[in-house]
PDB file of C-alpha atoms and ligand atoms in Angstrom:
ATOM      1  CA  UNK K   1     330.968  29.379 130.377  1.00 46.00           C
ATOM      2  CA  UNK K   2     329.955  30.352 126.851  1.00 49.00           C
ATOM      3  CA  UNK K   3     331.368  27.188 125.321  1.00 51.00           C
ATOM      4  CA  UNK K   4     329.422  25.048 127.746  1.00 52.00           C
ATOM      5  CA  UNK K   5     326.237  26.838 126.720  1.00 49.00           C
ATOM      6  CA  UNK K   6     326.825  26.658 122.995  1.00 53.00           C
ATOM      7  CA  UNK K   7     326.363  22.899 122.530  1.00 49.00           C
ATOM      8  CA  UNK K   8     322.961  22.619 124.183  1.00 50.00           C
ATOM      9  CA  UNK K   9     321.856  25.692 122.248  1.00 46.00           C
ATOM     10  CA  UNK K  10     322.900  24.192 118.921  1.00 46.00           C
ATOM     11  CA  UNK K  11     321.113  20.995 119.903  1.00 50.00           C
ATOM     12  CA  UNK K  12     317.971  22.895 120.725  1.00 46.00           C
ATOM     13  CA  UNK K  13     318.138  24.845 117.483  1.00 46.00           C
ATOM     14  CA  UNK K  14     318.553  21.804 115.241  1.00 48.00           C
ATOM     15  CA  UNK K  15     315.798  20.005 117.147  1.00 45.00           C
ATOM     16  CA  UNK K  16     313.488  22.948 116.450  1.00 44.00           C
ATOM     17  CA  UNK K  17     314.472  22.914 112.774  1.00 42.00           C
ATOM     18  CA  UNK K  18     313.774  19.187 112.464  1.00 44.00           C
ATOM     19  CA  UNK K  19     310.392  19.698 114.098  1.00 43.00           C
ATOM     20  CA  UNK K  20     309.608  22.516 111.685  1.00 41.00           C
ATOM     21  CA  UNK K  21     310.551  20.403 108.663  1.00 43.00           C
ATOM     22  CA  UNK K  22     308.463  17.404 109.674  1.00 48.00           C
ATOM     23  CA  UNK K  23     305.537  19.696 110.453  1.00 47.00           C
ATOM     24  CA  UNK K  24     305.824  21.120 106.937  1.00 49.00           C
ATOM     25  CA  UNK K  25     305.912  17.616 105.429  1.00 68.00           C
ATOM     26  CA  UNK K  26     302.648  16.911 107.193  1.00 76.00           C
ATOM     27  CA  UNK K  27     300.998  20.211 106.377  1.00 68.00           C
ATOM     28  CA  UNK K  28     298.662  18.305 104.069  1.00 58.00           C
ATOM     29  CA  UNK K  29     295.034  18.243 105.068  1.00 66.00           C
ATOM     30  CA  UNK K  30     294.689  15.349 107.520  1.00 79.00           C
ATOM     31  CA  UNK K  31     290.970  15.134 106.788  1.00 91.00           C
ATOM     32  CA  UNK K  32     292.049  13.904 103.374  1.00 94.00           C
ATOM     33  CA  UNK K  33     294.295  11.371 105.102  1.00 95.00           C
ATOM     34  CA  UNK K  34     291.375  10.162 107.213  1.00 96.00           C
ATOM     35  CA  UNK K  35     289.255   9.716 104.082  1.00 96.00           C
ATOM     36  CA  UNK K  36     291.999   7.821 102.304  1.00 97.00           C
ATOM     37  CA  UNK K  37     292.484   5.615 105.347  1.00 98.00           C
ATOM     38  CA  UNK K  38     288.750   4.918 105.521  1.00 98.00           C
ATOM     39  CA  UNK K  39     288.480   3.865 101.895  1.00 98.00           C
ATOM     40  CA  UNK K  40     291.873   2.178 101.372  1.00 98.00           C
ATOM     41  CA  UNK K  41     293.077   0.793 104.684  1.00 98.00           C
ATOM     42  CA  UNK K  42     290.304   0.468 107.279  1.00 98.00           C
ATOM     43  CA  UNK K  43     289.003  -2.788 105.825  1.00 98.00           C
ATOM     44  CA  UNK K  44     292.169  -4.427 107.230  1.00 98.00           C
ATOM     45  CA  UNK K  45     293.554  -1.986 109.810  1.00 98.00           C
ATOM     46  CA  UNK K  46     292.184  -0.370 112.962  1.00 98.00           C
ATOM     47  CA  UNK K  47     293.597   2.852 114.408  1.00 98.00           C
ATOM     48  CA  UNK K  48     291.735   2.558 117.695  1.00 97.00           C
ATOM     49  CA  UNK K  49     293.926   1.504 120.595  1.00 96.00           C
ATOM     50  CA  UNK K  50     293.487  -2.142 121.546  1.00 94.00           C
ATOM     51  CA  UNK K  51     291.351  -3.251 118.574  1.00 96.00           C
ATOM     52  CA  UNK K  52     292.386  -6.729 117.429  1.00 95.00           C
ATOM     53  CA  UNK K  53     291.010  -9.358 115.090  1.00 95.00           C
ATOM     54  CA  UNK K  54     291.527  -7.467 111.840  1.00 97.00           C
ATOM     55  CA  UNK K  55     293.507  -8.879 108.948  1.00 98.00           C
ATOM     56  CA  UNK K  56     296.261  -6.289 109.392  1.00 98.00           C
ATOM     57  CA  UNK K  57     298.031  -5.114 112.549  1.00 98.00           C
ATOM     58  CA  UNK K  58     296.496  -2.278 114.560  1.00 98.00           C
ATOM     59  CA  UNK K  59     298.072   0.977 113.353  1.00 98.00           C
ATOM     60  CA  UNK K  60     297.418   2.958 116.527  1.00 98.00           C
ATOM     61  CA  UNK K  61     300.866   4.285 117.441  1.00 97.00           C
ATOM     62  CA  UNK K  62     302.465   2.805 114.310  1.00 98.00           C
ATOM     63  CA  UNK K  63     304.433   5.995 113.657  1.00 97.00           C
ATOM     64  CA  UNK K  64     307.913   5.428 115.032  1.00 96.00           C
ATOM     65  CA  UNK K  65     307.167   1.765 115.775  1.00 98.00           C
ATOM     66  CA  UNK K  66     309.547  -0.878 114.477  1.00 98.00           C
ATOM     67  CA  UNK K  67     308.156  -2.885 111.566  1.00 98.00           C
ATOM     68  CA  UNK K  68     306.612  -6.220 112.493  1.00 98.00           C
ATOM     69  CA  UNK K  69     306.751  -5.554 116.227  1.00 98.00           C
ATOM     70  CA  UNK K  70     303.156  -5.306 117.485  1.00 97.00           C
ATOM     71  CA  UNK K  71     302.823  -7.967 120.197  1.00 96.00           C
ATOM     72  CA  UNK K  72     300.245 -10.632 119.420  1.00 95.00           C
ATOM     73  CA  UNK K  73     300.091 -10.077 115.655  1.00 97.00           C
ATOM     74  CA  UNK K  74     301.327 -12.864 113.340  1.00 97.00           C
ATOM     75  CA  UNK K  75     303.487 -11.033 110.851  1.00 98.00           C
ATOM     76  CA  UNK K  76     305.220 -12.522 107.851  1.00 98.00           C
ATOM     77  CA  UNK K  77     308.869 -13.330 108.337  1.00 98.00           C
ATOM     78  CA  UNK K  78     309.557 -10.667 105.698  1.00 98.00           C
ATOM     79  CA  UNK K  79     307.906  -7.932 107.770  1.00 98.00           C
ATOM     80  CA  UNK K  80     309.642  -9.061 110.956  1.00 97.00           C
ATOM     81  CA  UNK K  81     312.981  -9.003 109.140  1.00 98.00           C
ATOM     82  CA  UNK K  82     312.365  -5.594 107.504  1.00 97.00           C
ATOM     83  CA  UNK K  83     313.792  -3.646 110.438  1.00 95.00           C
ATOM     84  CA  UNK K  84     312.572  -0.093 109.799  1.00 98.00           C
ATOM     85  CA  UNK K  85     310.924   2.411 112.120  1.00 98.00           C
ATOM     86  CA  UNK K  86     307.733   3.539 110.429  1.00 98.00           C
ATOM     87  CA  UNK K  87     307.913   7.176 109.314  1.00 96.00           C
ATOM     88  CA  UNK K  88     306.185   9.094 106.503  1.00 94.00           C
ATOM     89  CA  UNK K  89     308.926   8.168 104.049  1.00 95.00           C
ATOM     90  CA  UNK K  90     308.828   4.393 104.473  1.00 97.00           C
ATOM     91  CA  UNK K  91     305.041   4.241 105.018  1.00 98.00           C
ATOM     92  CA  UNK K  92     304.579   5.945 101.645  1.00 97.00           C
ATOM     93  CA  UNK K  93     307.051   3.492 100.096  1.00 98.00           C
ATOM     94  CA  UNK K  94     305.187   0.531 101.601  1.00 98.00           C
ATOM     95  CA  UNK K  95     301.798   1.658 100.310  1.00 98.00           C
ATOM     96  CA  UNK K  96     303.161   2.493  96.864  1.00 98.00           C
ATOM     97  CA  UNK K  97     303.700  -1.219  96.292  1.00 98.00           C
ATOM     98  CA  UNK K  98     303.880  -3.412  99.394  1.00 98.00           C
ATOM     99  CA  UNK K  99     305.387  -6.428  97.618  1.00 98.00           C
ATOM    100  CA  UNK K 100     308.192  -4.289  96.197  1.00 98.00           C
ATOM    101  CA  UNK K 101     309.069  -2.667  99.535  1.00 98.00           C
ATOM    102  CA  UNK K 102     308.709  -5.851 101.611  1.00 98.00           C
ATOM    103  CA  UNK K 103     308.993  -8.851  99.264  1.00 98.00           C
ATOM    104  CA  UNK K 104     306.989 -11.696 100.795  1.00 98.00           C
ATOM    105  CA  UNK K 105     304.712  -9.474 102.902  1.00 98.00           C
ATOM    106  CA  UNK K 106     301.260 -10.706 103.874  1.00 98.00           C
ATOM    107  CA  UNK K 107     299.766  -7.282 103.090  1.00 98.00           C
ATOM    108  CA  UNK K 108     297.550  -8.041 100.090  1.00 97.00           C
ATOM    109  CA  UNK K 109     297.311  -4.495  98.809  1.00 98.00           C
ATOM    110  CA  UNK K 110     298.004  -3.414  95.252  1.00 96.00           C
ATOM    111  CA  UNK K 111     299.230   0.072  96.132  1.00 98.00           C
ATOM    112  CA  UNK K 112     297.966   3.625  96.194  1.00 98.00           C
ATOM    113  CA  UNK K 113     298.609   5.498  92.937  1.00 97.00           C
ATOM    114  CA  UNK K 114     298.363   9.099  94.146  1.00 97.00           C
ATOM    115  CA  UNK K 115     301.498  10.467  95.851  1.00 96.00           C
ATOM    116  CA  UNK K 116     299.371  13.141  97.558  1.00 94.00           C
ATOM    117  CA  UNK K 117     297.068  10.498  98.998  1.00 95.00           C
ATOM    118  CA  UNK K 118     300.038   8.418 100.184  1.00 96.00           C
ATOM    119  CA  UNK K 119     301.467  11.445 101.987  1.00 94.00           C
ATOM    120  CA  UNK K 120     298.057  12.367 103.416  1.00 95.00           C
ATOM    121  CA  UNK K 121     297.460   8.916 104.867  1.00 96.00           C
ATOM    122  CA  UNK K 122     301.009   8.767 106.319  1.00 96.00           C
ATOM    123  CA  UNK K 123     300.378  12.117 108.034  1.00 95.00           C
ATOM    124  CA  UNK K 124     297.027  10.851 109.293  1.00 96.00           C
ATOM    125  CA  UNK K 125     298.813   7.840 110.826  1.00 97.00           C
ATOM    126  CA  UNK K 126     301.313  10.161 112.481  1.00 95.00           C
ATOM    127  CA  UNK K 127     298.421  11.616 114.481  1.00 94.00           C
ATOM    128  CA  UNK K 128     297.134   8.235 115.681  1.00 95.00           C
ATOM    129  CA  UNK K 129     298.912   7.873 118.990  1.00 92.00           C
TER     130      UNK K 129
HETATM  131  C1  LIG R   1     293.668  -6.286 102.407  1.00 86.02           C
HETATM  132  C2  LIG R   1     294.219  -5.957 103.710  1.00 86.02           C
HETATM  133  C3  LIG R   1     295.114  -4.743 103.852  1.00 86.02           C
HETATM  134  C4  LIG R   1     294.928  -3.472 103.326  1.00 86.02           C
HETATM  135  C5  LIG R   1     293.799  -2.982 102.423  1.00 86.02           C
HETATM  136  C6  LIG R   1     296.013  -2.668 103.841  1.00 86.02           C
HETATM  137  N1  LIG R   1     296.839  -3.422 104.631  1.00 86.02           N
HETATM  138 FE1  LIG R   1     298.456  -2.762 105.651  1.00 86.02          FE
HETATM  139  N2  LIG R   1     298.855  -4.657 106.297  1.00 86.02           N
HETATM  140  C7  LIG R   1     298.044  -5.752 106.067  1.00 86.02           C
HETATM  141  C8  LIG R   1     298.686  -6.930 106.619  1.00 86.02           C
HETATM  142  C9  LIG R   1     298.136  -8.358 106.587  1.00 86.02           C
HETATM  143  C10 LIG R   1     299.892  -6.502 107.197  1.00 86.02           C
HETATM  144  C11 LIG R   1     300.976  -7.358 107.853  1.00 86.02           C
HETATM  145  C12 LIG R   1     301.965  -7.692 106.739  1.00 86.02           C
HETATM  146  C13 LIG R   1     303.024  -8.728 107.041  1.00 86.02           C
HETATM  147  O1  LIG R   1     303.086  -9.280 108.160  1.00 86.02           O
HETATM  148  O2  LIG R   1     303.833  -8.975 106.132  1.00 86.02           O
HETATM  149  C14 LIG R   1     299.967  -5.054 106.981  1.00 86.02           C
HETATM  150  C15 LIG R   1     300.999  -4.238 107.439  1.00 86.02           C
HETATM  151  C16 LIG R   1     301.001  -2.854 107.375  1.00 86.02           C
HETATM  152  C17 LIG R   1     301.964  -1.999 107.993  1.00 86.02           C
HETATM  153  C18 LIG R   1     303.141  -2.446 108.858  1.00 86.02           C
HETATM  154  C19 LIG R   1     302.672  -2.392 110.315  1.00 86.02           C
HETATM  155  C20 LIG R   1     303.635  -2.955 111.338  1.00 86.02           C
HETATM  156  O3  LIG R   1     303.199  -3.147 112.491  1.00 86.02           O
HETATM  157  O4  LIG R   1     304.806  -3.224 111.014  1.00 86.02           O
HETATM  158  C21 LIG R   1     301.620  -0.706 107.697  1.00 86.02           C
HETATM  159  C22 LIG R   1     302.353   0.571 108.112  1.00 86.02           C
HETATM  160  C23 LIG R   1     300.438  -0.769 106.878  1.00 86.02           C
HETATM  161  N3  LIG R   1     300.089  -2.081 106.700  1.00 86.02           N
HETATM  162  C24 LIG R   1     299.785   0.337 106.376  1.00 86.02           C
HETATM  163  C25 LIG R   1     298.672   0.273 105.516  1.00 86.02           C
HETATM  164  C26 LIG R   1     298.042   1.432 104.939  1.00 86.02           C
HETATM  165  C27 LIG R   1     298.431   2.877 105.229  1.00 86.02           C
HETATM  166  C28 LIG R   1     297.048   0.969 104.126  1.00 86.02           C
HETATM  167  C29 LIG R   1     296.119   1.778 103.243  1.00 86.02           C
HETATM  168  C30 LIG R   1     296.730   2.642 102.270  1.00 86.02           C
HETATM  169  C31 LIG R   1     297.057  -0.484 104.224  1.00 86.02           C
HETATM  170  N4  LIG R   1     298.061  -0.868 105.071  1.00 86.02           N
HETATM  171  C32 LIG R   1     296.164  -1.324 103.553  1.00 86.02           C
HETATM  172  C33 LIG R   1     296.841  -5.763 105.386  1.00 86.02           C
HETATM  173  C34 LIG R   1     296.318  -4.699 104.680  1.00 86.02           C
END
């Protein structure tokens, strides 16, 4: 009986730990992330569900979404082939230097110099769902 209980308990415990770690990674002030998004990204990206017609894909729900997979958006072949699930780590890599992370991408963005701002905007995107 105890052995059958132990596995689910370990699962639950490590799940809780993972949650705690990702919460800590996103402990940055999300108001800062919203500001960074407004000045650096909102000219090309919406975060409101259903908004289309911008130069970049809608980023509502982007966190955990597979790269290049939003239906109806014409991505570059490079972005469709990238095959990552967007998380803080790869979002920050993308916005450090898009052409380095996805060579051939259509995202005409030079990159965000501040690591704190990159993290803040990634955490802001995590909340847009
Ligand atoms: C000048 C326009 C422009 C700016 C500014 C811009 N992007 Fe983009 N972004 C794009 C385009 C266009 C694509 C699609 C790229 C492709 O298909 O290769 C894209 C793709 C993305 C993707 C991949 C989405 C998906 O569905 O796979 C993410 C994430 C992203 N941008 C985040 C950001 C963030 C965060 C910022 C601000 C720091 C930003 N972008 C600034 C135009 C822009």
